[in-house]
Amino acid sequence: MNDIEARDFIRKIIYDDLESGKHDEIVTRFPPEPNGYLHIGHVMAICLDFGVAAETGGRTFLRLDDTNPGKESPEFVQAIKDDVHWLGFDWGDRLTHASDYFDRLHESAITLIEKGVAYVDSLTAEEIREYRGTLTEPGKNSPYRDRSVEENLDLFRRMYEGEFGDGKHVLRAKIDMASPNMNMRDPAIYRIRHIPHQNAGDNWCIYPMYDYAHGLSDAYEGITHSLCTLEFEDHRPLYDWFLDQLEPEHRPRQIEFSRLNLAYTITSKRKLKGLVDEGIVSGWDDPRMPTISGMRRRGYPPAALREFVKRAGVTKKDKLIEMGALETCVRDVLGDTAARRMAVLRPLKVVLTNYPEDQVESMEAMNHPGNPDFGTRELPFSRELWIEQDDFMEEAPRKFFRLKPGGEVRLRFGYIIRCDEVIKDDGGNVVELRCSYDPETRSGTGTSDRKVKGTIHWVSCQHAVDAEVRLYDRLFNEANPNTADDAHSVLNPASLEIVNAKLEPSLADLAEAVQFERLGYFCPDSQDDAAGARVINRIVTLRDSWAKLEKQALQGQAR
RNA sequence: UGGGGCGUAGCCAAGUGGUAAGGCAACGGGUUUUGAUCCCGUGAUUCGCAGGUUCGAAUCCUGCCGCCCCAGCCA
């Protein structure tokens, strides 16, 4: 245990509890409400809850916190399970629901009534709000607050039996209507809802509130450390109050940490749902979404997400982390694991005028420059090739070491070519380049001592595989769209661009994430890709220091 | 102008009385048949601000300022 590094304040508390003997085993829980899809913010909680237990040889429950039927559904339950598994965590046989405890919770509510610390209130929701007071003024007691235990028991039984309509009564904890902590002003424990439950069916018409159900569920499961986000900090006195009143066998401790916010994206389930419902994205798993399913479809490796939250850290300070930090993690993982391939996103034809008409050569290409274990592959080379439009400039700035009229460039794993002639259409657009190749410069022959500044990628026209490639950018133009009044006003209209690309032949049956050299990391789209009709997602671009240089170069030229 | 939290570099983050770790970003330089990767180097006289205690303060005390959360029969 001592060899584990306590990287954050929560781990320090937990390791201390182990060392002091307060606990022999750490038990945590990840308790999402199945009312939406999990997102990048949840990744933090998942990694913490499962991670800290795994590190200490403890256990973690995946608990669906389903106390509010109507918002929850089995679809979301399934998505949550898939996402947690995909992230690399396993709950074993510890999949539970708050609804699994409805019977015990109901019994304990009766105990609270018998103890005289809970009562049935018959005020309307609006009246209760008025009686609650404000942030600066105390509330006042409900006229029903002093009902007898017998009357409360009778009323609660009849609530349970379905005698009353929604909202007619509510069971409340009798605490302190003048508490400076709003959560302690006689919070609701049970409300009436005549609707079926996603797990419990229609066995119930009264449902427990989060504050009541959560701490007790933790206690029932023997949770030692109940980790949650900062907004629950002032719910803790209430969490503890229920435990004090009911004295369950196990006594969990709630500890709060700050949420993780990602710049240029939103992590509010409500707003995320809005994007889906309004068709701004194709679904919860749209590759631009910050949902786990979206990031999975985009091609982000789970290891990158785990590394990202590890680098972010666990603290109580509000975080708004730059997108670049996440992208770096994605590149770090993919850089080691993805094979290299060649593809042209925006094709421009090159004809090698001095290359034999029907000749096809096979070029050997490394699958990974830093790792020979990836082996090599053969690339067909012929007279007509596709190159990237960006790799040619008719009037190039200084330091542009790609192709320009009269200039030379190396074709990756191929020959050095020179641009002899630029062919344009009637509109003056460059449509083809006539080039000549230097037969002495074939890659890997040892005779290619000649150096040129630039190396560009290419695909043989007659061997190319066509593909739809989807290029993604951030969904919002505002660093913190969470705080924007209207999310629509800060949407990035260019968050998706689709191009018709040309791929090297080996990509005809691409299945995993690969690097398209000089472009970025790409993977087939899990929904739309099909044999013979490739649909590929760009996961992330490569770091592009030329983009910055180009800007400077063009500005310099303009002056 | 109630209560609860939080303020260390552009973004994260260590540090808890002994003289400011690390990562990301940025900026230089080197290697490179990916302008990628990799490697090397550059940042805080200062820790929200102002006082105070101390030989010594990011760490302790006082006051102030700023930001976040709470008035669901949501979680």
XYZ file of C-alpha atoms (C1' of nucleotides) in Angstrom:
634
model
C 0.000 0.000 0.000
C 2.829 2.330 0.837
C 4.225 2.120 -2.659
C 1.126 3.759 -4.045
C 1.628 7.387 -4.765
C -1.017 9.604 -3.224
C -1.370 11.983 -6.135
C -4.325 13.971 -4.863
C -6.150 14.975 -1.726
C -8.767 12.255 -2.018
C -6.201 9.511 -2.367
C -4.395 10.946 0.621
C -7.523 10.634 2.741
C -8.184 7.144 1.487
C -4.648 5.882 1.966
C -4.605 7.368 5.436
C -7.791 5.490 6.254
C -6.154 2.282 5.110
C -2.989 2.950 7.045
C -4.778 3.905 10.232
C -6.864 0.767 10.003
C -10.115 2.674 9.752
C -10.874 0.549 6.713
C -9.441 -2.767 5.561
C -10.872 -2.429 2.107
C -11.905 0.532 0.011
C -15.351 0.376 -1.533
C -16.499 3.076 -3.963
C -19.370 3.574 -6.351
C -19.952 5.322 -9.637
C -23.605 6.443 -9.454
C -24.865 8.058 -12.692
C -28.545 8.762 -13.202
C -29.592 6.924 -16.379
C -31.130 10.034 -17.899
C -28.561 10.698 -20.614
C -25.211 9.672 -21.962
C -21.955 9.853 -20.070
C -19.533 12.594 -21.100
C -15.954 13.743 -20.596
C -16.819 15.082 -17.154
C -17.922 11.629 -16.042
C -14.632 10.164 -17.208
C -13.003 11.938 -14.285
C -15.449 10.402 -11.805
C -15.220 6.944 -13.365
C -11.432 6.922 -13.313
C -11.392 8.163 -9.728
C -14.046 5.798 -8.393
C -12.790 2.702 -10.161
C -9.162 3.721 -10.134
C -8.750 4.325 -6.441
C -10.493 1.058 -5.565
C -8.448 -0.924 -8.053
C -5.196 0.584 -6.793
C -5.956 -0.476 -3.253
C -7.405 -3.888 -4.026
C -10.902 -2.634 -3.257
C -14.229 -2.840 -5.028
C -16.435 -0.480 -7.006
C -20.159 -0.595 -7.630
C -21.763 0.672 -10.802
C -24.994 2.014 -9.385
C -27.731 3.463 -11.551
C -29.170 6.258 -9.488
C -32.707 5.874 -10.736
C -34.888 7.660 -8.205
C -36.687 9.901 -10.675
C -38.745 7.840 -13.154
C -39.868 9.658 -16.238
C -36.417 10.975 -17.004
C -34.733 7.606 -16.962
C -34.673 4.734 -19.402
C -33.066 1.332 -20.085
C -31.493 2.819 -23.217
C -29.384 5.070 -21.038
C -28.596 2.221 -18.639
C -27.195 0.187 -21.501
C -25.196 3.116 -22.847
C -23.682 3.737 -19.420
C -22.641 0.112 -19.059
C -21.094 0.103 -22.521
C -19.211 3.318 -21.858
C -17.764 2.256 -18.509
C -16.633 -1.053 -19.963
C -15.115 0.614 -22.994
C -13.177 2.962 -20.738
C -11.566 -0.133 -19.285
C -13.340 -0.642 -15.971
C -15.220 -3.608 -14.575
C -17.801 -3.727 -11.792
C -17.936 -7.525 -11.662
C -21.231 -8.534 -10.059
C -21.688 -5.138 -8.476
C -24.227 -3.635 -10.855
C -26.949 -2.089 -8.700
C -29.750 0.434 -8.820
C -31.034 2.849 -6.239
C -34.352 1.191 -7.090
C -33.018 -2.128 -5.794
C -33.330 -0.570 -2.351
C -36.823 0.864 -2.624
C -38.195 -1.552 -0.024
C -35.510 -0.799 2.554
C -35.709 2.900 1.826
C -39.451 2.783 2.355
C -39.050 0.982 5.681
C -36.491 3.498 6.832
C -38.810 6.334 5.921
C -41.372 4.815 8.281
C -38.679 4.676 10.936
C -38.035 8.382 10.459
C -41.724 9.085 10.896
C -41.857 6.940 14.023
C -38.884 8.827 15.397
C -40.792 12.022 14.823
C -38.213 13.443 12.417
C -40.255 13.154 9.230
C -43.751 14.339 8.425
C -46.237 14.374 5.618
C -46.719 17.853 4.269
C -49.835 18.755 2.336
C -48.768 22.144 1.091
C -48.594 22.561 -2.674
C -45.224 22.747 -4.381
C -45.630 26.509 -4.761
C -46.529 26.938 -1.108
C -43.557 24.909 -0.052
C -41.366 27.164 -2.115
C -42.836 30.240 -0.440
C -42.428 28.736 3.007
C -38.806 27.891 2.325
C -37.670 31.488 2.586
C -34.784 32.860 0.557
C -31.025 32.804 0.671
C -31.029 35.669 3.143
C -34.328 35.113 4.970
C -35.267 32.092 7.070
C -38.198 29.929 6.055
C -41.221 29.225 8.195
C -42.747 25.998 9.394
C -45.479 24.318 7.420
C -48.813 24.186 9.224
C -48.661 20.402 8.763
C -45.270 20.116 10.436
C -46.653 19.044 13.798
C -48.947 16.265 12.687
C -48.907 13.297 15.034
C -46.816 10.252 14.313
C -50.016 8.270 13.850
C -51.408 10.700 11.335
C -48.114 10.815 9.449
C -47.933 7.038 9.390
C -51.477 6.830 8.091
C -50.951 9.473 5.439
C -47.660 7.978 4.279
C -49.271 4.535 4.048
C -52.039 5.962 1.918
C -49.477 7.764 -0.265
C -47.756 4.424 -0.709
C -51.013 2.694 -1.540
C -51.775 5.156 -4.287
C -54.708 6.939 -2.722
C -53.422 10.396 -3.645
C -52.625 12.073 -6.899
C -49.216 13.436 -7.848
C -48.216 16.375 -5.710
C -50.977 16.058 -3.124
C -48.577 15.230 -0.314
C -44.881 14.916 0.220
C -42.856 13.319 2.982
C -40.368 15.756 4.488
C -37.523 15.544 6.954
C -38.144 17.658 10.042
C -34.891 19.550 10.461
C -34.727 23.336 10.582
C -36.640 25.800 8.431
C -34.290 28.556 9.552
C -31.073 26.796 8.616
C -28.675 28.970 6.646
C -28.161 25.856 4.520
C -31.170 25.651 2.232
C -30.792 21.893 1.985
C -31.607 21.553 5.664
C -34.918 23.435 5.473
C -37.070 20.321 5.761
C -36.066 18.696 2.480
C -38.455 16.348 0.683
C -37.825 12.640 1.148
C -40.640 11.072 -0.873
C -42.888 12.430 -3.573
C -45.884 10.920 -5.338
C -45.431 10.004 -9.006
C -47.899 7.751 -10.712
C -45.597 6.675 -13.489
C -43.777 3.399 -14.156
C -40.122 3.037 -13.294
C -37.437 1.882 -15.711
C -36.318 -0.886 -13.337
C -39.067 -1.282 -10.751
C -41.944 -1.307 -13.230
C -45.189 -0.085 -11.712
C -44.678 -1.396 -8.217
C -44.399 2.083 -6.839
C -46.163 5.408 -6.962
C -43.965 7.116 -4.391
C -40.282 7.633 -5.069
C -37.419 8.671 -2.793
C -35.408 11.832 -3.412
C -31.705 11.796 -4.218
C -30.545 13.187 -0.893
C -32.396 10.527 1.010
C -31.633 7.568 -1.234
C -28.017 8.275 -1.974
C -26.361 8.106 1.416
C -28.423 5.106 2.439
C -27.629 3.275 -0.792
C -23.983 3.985 -0.061
C -24.419 2.556 3.413
C -26.224 -0.561 2.174
C -23.402 -1.320 -0.222
C -20.722 -0.745 2.359
C -19.291 2.182 0.429
C -16.384 3.625 2.414
C -15.805 6.763 0.362
C -18.609 8.357 -1.594
C -16.924 10.646 -4.105
C -18.946 13.304 -5.853
C -18.679 16.747 -7.356
C -18.521 20.077 -5.570
C -22.142 21.101 -6.014
C -23.061 18.433 -3.452
C -20.823 19.909 -0.821
C -23.636 21.594 1.022
C -25.740 18.488 0.762
C -23.239 16.725 2.985
C -24.827 17.875 6.271
C -28.053 16.303 5.019
C -26.261 13.168 3.844
C -24.844 12.850 7.347
C -28.163 13.721 8.995
C -29.911 10.726 7.437
C -27.078 8.459 8.516
C -27.222 9.875 12.044
C -30.945 9.259 12.254
C -30.936 5.754 10.860
C -27.536 4.504 12.028
C -26.958 1.886 9.353
C -24.280 -0.753 9.848
C -21.821 0.956 7.534
C -21.021 4.638 7.652
C -19.854 6.070 4.298
C -18.019 9.375 4.018
C -18.820 11.827 1.236
C -15.902 13.723 -0.315
C -16.283 16.290 -3.055
C -14.010 17.283 -5.926
C -14.345 19.813 -8.736
C -15.842 19.005 -12.098
C -13.708 18.878 -15.183
C -14.781 21.309 -17.889
C -13.318 21.160 -21.382
C -12.841 24.389 -23.292
C -14.996 24.880 -26.381
C -17.478 22.244 -25.369
C -20.433 21.712 -23.076
C -20.964 19.094 -20.419
C -24.492 19.812 -19.368
C -26.706 16.815 -20.067
C -29.607 19.142 -20.748
C -27.705 21.150 -23.352
C -26.188 18.040 -24.868
C -29.692 16.656 -25.231
C -30.678 19.898 -26.926
C -28.008 19.429 -29.583
C -29.325 15.940 -30.238
C -33.021 16.844 -30.215
C -32.551 19.798 -32.507
C -30.546 17.798 -34.985
C -27.481 19.972 -34.652
C -25.528 16.745 -34.260
C -26.433 13.320 -35.589
C -26.958 11.802 -32.141
C -25.441 11.281 -28.714
C -22.591 9.468 -30.428
C -21.878 12.135 -33.036
C -18.075 12.229 -33.248
C -18.094 15.912 -32.311
C -19.911 15.260 -29.056
C -17.982 15.272 -25.752
C -19.898 12.140 -24.779
C -17.953 8.966 -24.189
C -19.836 7.317 -27.035
C -19.048 10.279 -29.282
C -15.379 10.187 -28.445
C -15.343 6.419 -28.958
C -16.890 6.812 -32.405
C -14.494 9.639 -33.156
C -11.666 7.211 -32.479
C -10.230 8.496 -29.214
C -8.508 5.572 -27.479
C -9.749 4.871 -23.934
C -6.167 5.035 -22.699
C -5.992 8.638 -23.925
C -9.030 9.610 -21.875
C -7.628 7.918 -18.792
C -4.335 9.713 -19.254
C -6.130 12.997 -19.784
C -7.981 12.925 -16.474
C -4.840 11.739 -14.738
C -2.972 14.765 -16.043
C -5.849 17.050 -15.096
C -5.714 15.968 -11.485
C -8.252 15.821 -8.677
C -8.744 19.063 -6.746
C -11.480 21.383 -5.556
C -10.635 24.183 -7.953
C -12.856 24.873 -10.951
C -11.193 23.618 -14.103
C -11.565 24.716 -17.686
C -9.013 22.633 -19.506
C -7.770 23.427 -22.972
C -8.813 21.102 -25.770
C -5.146 20.821 -26.700
C -4.422 18.897 -23.529
C -6.904 16.199 -24.534
C -5.668 16.141 -28.113
C -2.099 15.711 -26.952
C -3.131 12.635 -24.985
C -4.882 11.233 -28.038
C -1.796 11.838 -30.191
C 0.498 10.376 -27.552
C -1.413 7.105 -27.465
C -2.048 6.885 -31.203
C 1.513 7.877 -32.039
C 2.702 4.656 -30.457
C -0.140 2.376 -31.482
C -1.280 3.475 -34.932
C 0.309 2.156 -38.120
C 1.245 4.719 -40.755
C -0.500 4.870 -44.100
C -0.810 7.331 -46.970
C -3.954 9.073 -48.111
C -4.733 12.279 -49.964
C -7.594 14.340 -48.593
C -7.888 16.981 -51.315
C -6.437 15.407 -54.461
C -4.429 17.192 -57.132
C -3.237 15.139 -60.096
C 0.439 14.837 -60.900
C 1.575 13.294 -64.182
C 5.196 12.156 -64.377
C 5.866 12.910 -68.017
C 9.104 10.921 -68.171
C 7.717 7.854 -66.403
C 6.848 4.882 -68.655
C 3.153 4.834 -69.491
C 2.214 1.370 -68.224
C 4.884 0.846 -65.620
C 3.992 0.099 -62.016
C 6.657 -0.179 -59.373
C 6.285 -1.458 -55.862
C 7.715 0.746 -53.146
C 8.526 -0.571 -49.709
C 7.147 1.595 -46.917
C 7.666 1.441 -43.183
C 4.499 1.001 -41.168
C 5.956 2.883 -38.234
C 9.153 4.909 -38.312
C 9.860 4.425 -34.637
C 8.912 0.796 -34.268
C 10.201 -1.867 -36.699
C 7.765 -4.395 -35.236
C 5.069 -2.814 -37.344
C 6.866 -4.136 -40.428
C 6.582 -2.790 -43.945
C 4.118 -2.807 -46.812
C 4.308 -2.376 -50.572
C 2.968 0.725 -52.267
C 2.187 0.785 -56.007
C 3.819 3.680 -57.838
C 2.819 4.755 -61.316
C 2.833 7.590 -63.835
C -0.221 9.370 -62.481
C -0.414 10.232 -58.854
C -2.584 12.172 -56.442
C -0.913 14.645 -54.154
C -2.398 17.045 -51.607
C -3.592 20.378 -52.991
C -1.932 22.072 -50.022
C 1.397 20.608 -51.066
C 1.563 22.798 -54.151
C 1.685 26.570 -54.323
C 2.111 28.526 -57.485
C 3.418 31.527 -55.649
C 5.020 30.068 -52.602
C 6.316 32.048 -49.663
C 9.913 31.531 -48.608
C 10.320 28.476 -46.437
C 7.575 26.660 -48.306
C 9.452 23.495 -49.027
C 6.815 21.566 -50.859
C 6.085 21.685 -54.595
C 6.181 24.873 -56.601
C 6.779 25.626 -60.278
C 10.313 24.563 -61.170
C 10.822 23.212 -57.690
C 11.660 19.772 -56.422
C 10.202 17.630 -53.711
C 10.618 14.066 -52.503
C 7.682 11.708 -52.792
C 7.623 9.748 -49.546
C 9.061 6.257 -50.172
C 9.333 7.211 -53.873
C 11.325 9.505 -56.113
C 12.304 13.131 -56.210
C 10.177 14.964 -58.724
C 10.299 18.420 -60.286
C 7.315 20.491 -61.287
C 7.669 21.463 -64.944
C 4.247 22.716 -65.885
C 1.047 23.842 -64.227
C -2.239 23.022 -65.971
C -5.248 25.189 -65.207
C -8.896 25.121 -66.128
C -10.780 28.026 -67.679
C -11.343 29.489 -64.247
C -7.640 29.635 -63.571
C -7.729 26.805 -61.041
C -4.787 24.467 -60.912
C -6.075 21.070 -62.049
C -2.933 19.141 -62.870
C 0.818 19.274 -62.530
C 3.195 17.953 -65.189
C 6.326 16.776 -63.448
C 9.428 14.768 -64.179
C 10.975 12.253 -61.847
C 14.647 11.503 -61.235
C 15.125 7.728 -61.688
C 18.341 7.885 -59.636
C 16.517 8.870 -56.484
C 14.337 5.856 -55.766
C 13.763 5.524 -52.100
C 15.978 3.092 -50.273
C 18.307 2.299 -53.172
C 21.291 3.956 -51.593
C 21.773 6.018 -54.717
C 19.417 8.656 -53.468
C 21.992 10.825 -51.777
C 20.343 13.917 -53.134
C 18.545 15.892 -50.530
C 15.532 18.067 -51.054
C 13.894 20.054 -48.347
C 10.435 18.664 -48.586
C 8.815 15.259 -48.556
C 5.166 14.884 -49.461
C 2.722 12.007 -49.498
C 0.951 10.614 -52.568
C -1.324 7.857 -53.836
C -1.189 6.154 -57.227
C -4.265 7.180 -59.214
C -5.026 3.833 -60.770
C -4.687 2.035 -57.434
C -6.423 4.552 -55.196
C -9.384 3.667 -53.031
C -12.093 6.304 -52.759
C -13.397 7.308 -49.354
C -15.598 9.861 -47.683
C -13.530 11.452 -44.958
C -15.165 13.503 -42.227
C -13.036 16.267 -40.778
C -14.160 17.463 -37.385
C -13.542 20.672 -35.534
C -14.773 22.012 -32.228
C -18.547 22.375 -31.872
C -18.360 25.855 -30.387
C -16.422 29.026 -31.048
C -16.612 30.144 -27.454
C -14.111 28.866 -24.868
C -16.765 28.339 -22.250
C -20.093 27.710 -23.982
C -21.414 26.355 -20.690
C -21.888 29.939 -19.578
C -23.289 31.259 -22.849
C -26.905 32.414 -22.646
C -27.697 30.829 -25.949
C -25.607 27.868 -27.041
C -26.727 28.371 -30.630
C -25.091 31.754 -30.920
C -21.665 30.285 -30.227
C -21.946 27.202 -32.433
C -19.095 26.648 -34.859
C -20.753 26.362 -38.287
C -17.659 24.624 -39.657
C -17.470 21.806 -37.127
C -17.840 19.206 -39.861
C -16.267 19.166 -43.303
C -16.600 16.237 -45.670
C -14.045 15.509 -48.380
C -13.657 12.830 -51.023
C -10.277 11.358 -50.400
C -7.939 8.955 -52.193
C -6.462 6.183 -50.087
C -3.564 3.817 -50.639
C -4.807 0.325 -51.622
C -4.083 -1.296 -48.249
C -6.725 0.963 -46.746
C -9.500 -0.861 -48.616
C -10.051 -2.989 -45.537
C -8.972 -0.566 -42.844
C -10.335 -1.605 -39.460
C -8.344 0.248 -36.844
C -7.039 3.715 -36.185
C -4.085 4.614 -38.409
C -2.028 7.671 -39.066
C -2.322 9.166 -42.519
C 1.195 10.489 -42.792
C 1.500 14.237 -42.458
C -2.270 14.587 -41.872
C -3.407 13.023 -38.642
C -5.055 9.975 -37.174
C -8.085 8.400 -38.800
C -10.427 5.469 -38.263
C -13.458 3.996 -39.996
C -16.785 5.336 -38.790
C -18.469 2.669 -36.695
C -21.927 3.539 -38.029
C -21.592 4.553 -41.648
C -18.494 2.813 -42.974
C -19.122 -0.124 -45.304
C -17.067 -2.342 -47.592
C -16.789 -0.576 -50.899
C -18.065 2.678 -49.437
C -15.517 3.803 -46.957
C -16.497 6.458 -44.440
C -13.616 7.591 -42.307
C -13.344 9.942 -39.357
C -10.429 12.188 -38.648
C -9.664 11.575 -34.982
C -7.196 14.410 -34.592
C -4.694 16.213 -36.787
C -0.968 15.936 -36.356
C 0.691 18.853 -34.651
C 1.206 21.348 -37.468
C 4.041 23.809 -36.999
C 3.864 24.788 -40.652
C 0.421 26.274 -40.122
C 1.973 28.873 -37.826
C 4.942 29.476 -40.090
C 2.703 29.844 -43.107
C 0.707 32.531 -41.378
C 3.863 34.452 -40.578
C 5.266 33.892 -44.061
C 2.137 35.154 -45.757
C 1.934 38.152 -43.497
C 5.572 38.939 -44.147
C 4.964 38.683 -47.864
C 1.992 41.013 -47.724
C 4.049 43.772 -46.191
C -25.438 42.681 2.744
C -27.415 34.021 4.423
C -24.550 29.518 3.895
C -20.830 26.454 1.493
C -16.354 26.250 -1.559
C -12.121 28.019 -4.409
C -7.928 31.682 -5.750
C 0.265 29.218 -7.251
C 2.701 31.027 -15.045
C -1.823 31.161 -20.934
C -4.277 25.975 -19.155
C -3.799 22.153 -15.354
C -0.942 21.175 -10.798
C 2.800 19.961 -6.553
C 3.988 22.414 -2.228
C 1.038 22.705 4.403
C 6.994 27.773 8.245
C 13.288 27.056 5.514
C 13.718 30.217 0.495
C 8.366 28.069 -5.923
C 8.196 20.178 -8.586
C 5.933 18.422 -12.968
C 2.626 18.229 -17.353
C 0.158 20.896 -21.461
C 0.726 25.324 -24.359
C 4.318 29.040 -26.124
C 9.230 30.292 -27.730
C 14.438 29.059 -29.276
C 17.928 25.059 -31.108
C 19.287 19.867 -32.832
C 17.922 15.034 -35.369
C 14.455 13.542 -39.207
C 12.545 10.724 -46.609
C 5.909 12.614 -41.874
C 7.217 20.872 -41.282
C 5.157 14.402 -37.169
C 7.883 11.845 -33.511
C 12.286 12.345 -30.580
C 16.149 15.327 -28.028
C 18.052 19.859 -25.689
C 17.083 24.717 -23.813
C 13.875 29.191 -22.117
C 9.964 30.767 -18.140
C 6.820 32.912 -11.239
C 12.359 37.410 -6.991
C 6.984 35.318 -6.622
C 2.010 32.297 -4.929
C -5.672 37.195 -5.664
C -4.590 42.098 -2.821
C -3.123 44.780 1.754
C -1.343 44.599 6.491
C 0.641 41.608 10.681
C 3.477 37.482 13.387
C 8.519 35.314 12.505
C 15.576 35.164 11.806
C 12.559 33.257 7.763
C 5.645 33.043 5.056
C 2.611 30.448 -0.935
C 2.310 28.020 3.817
C 0.266 31.105 10.396
C -3.130 35.641 11.797
C -6.381 39.935 10.324
C -8.921 42.659 6.715
C -10.322 43.154 1.730
C -11.122 41.626 -3.518
C -12.566 38.056 -7.241
C -14.846 33.498 -9.043
C -18.134 29.046 -8.381
C -22.430 26.448 -5.922
C -27.327 26.518 -3.078
C -34.087 29.040 -2.643
C -36.625 21.192 -7.506
C -41.972 17.368 -5.021
C -34.105 17.056 -10.319
C -29.591 14.448 -9.706
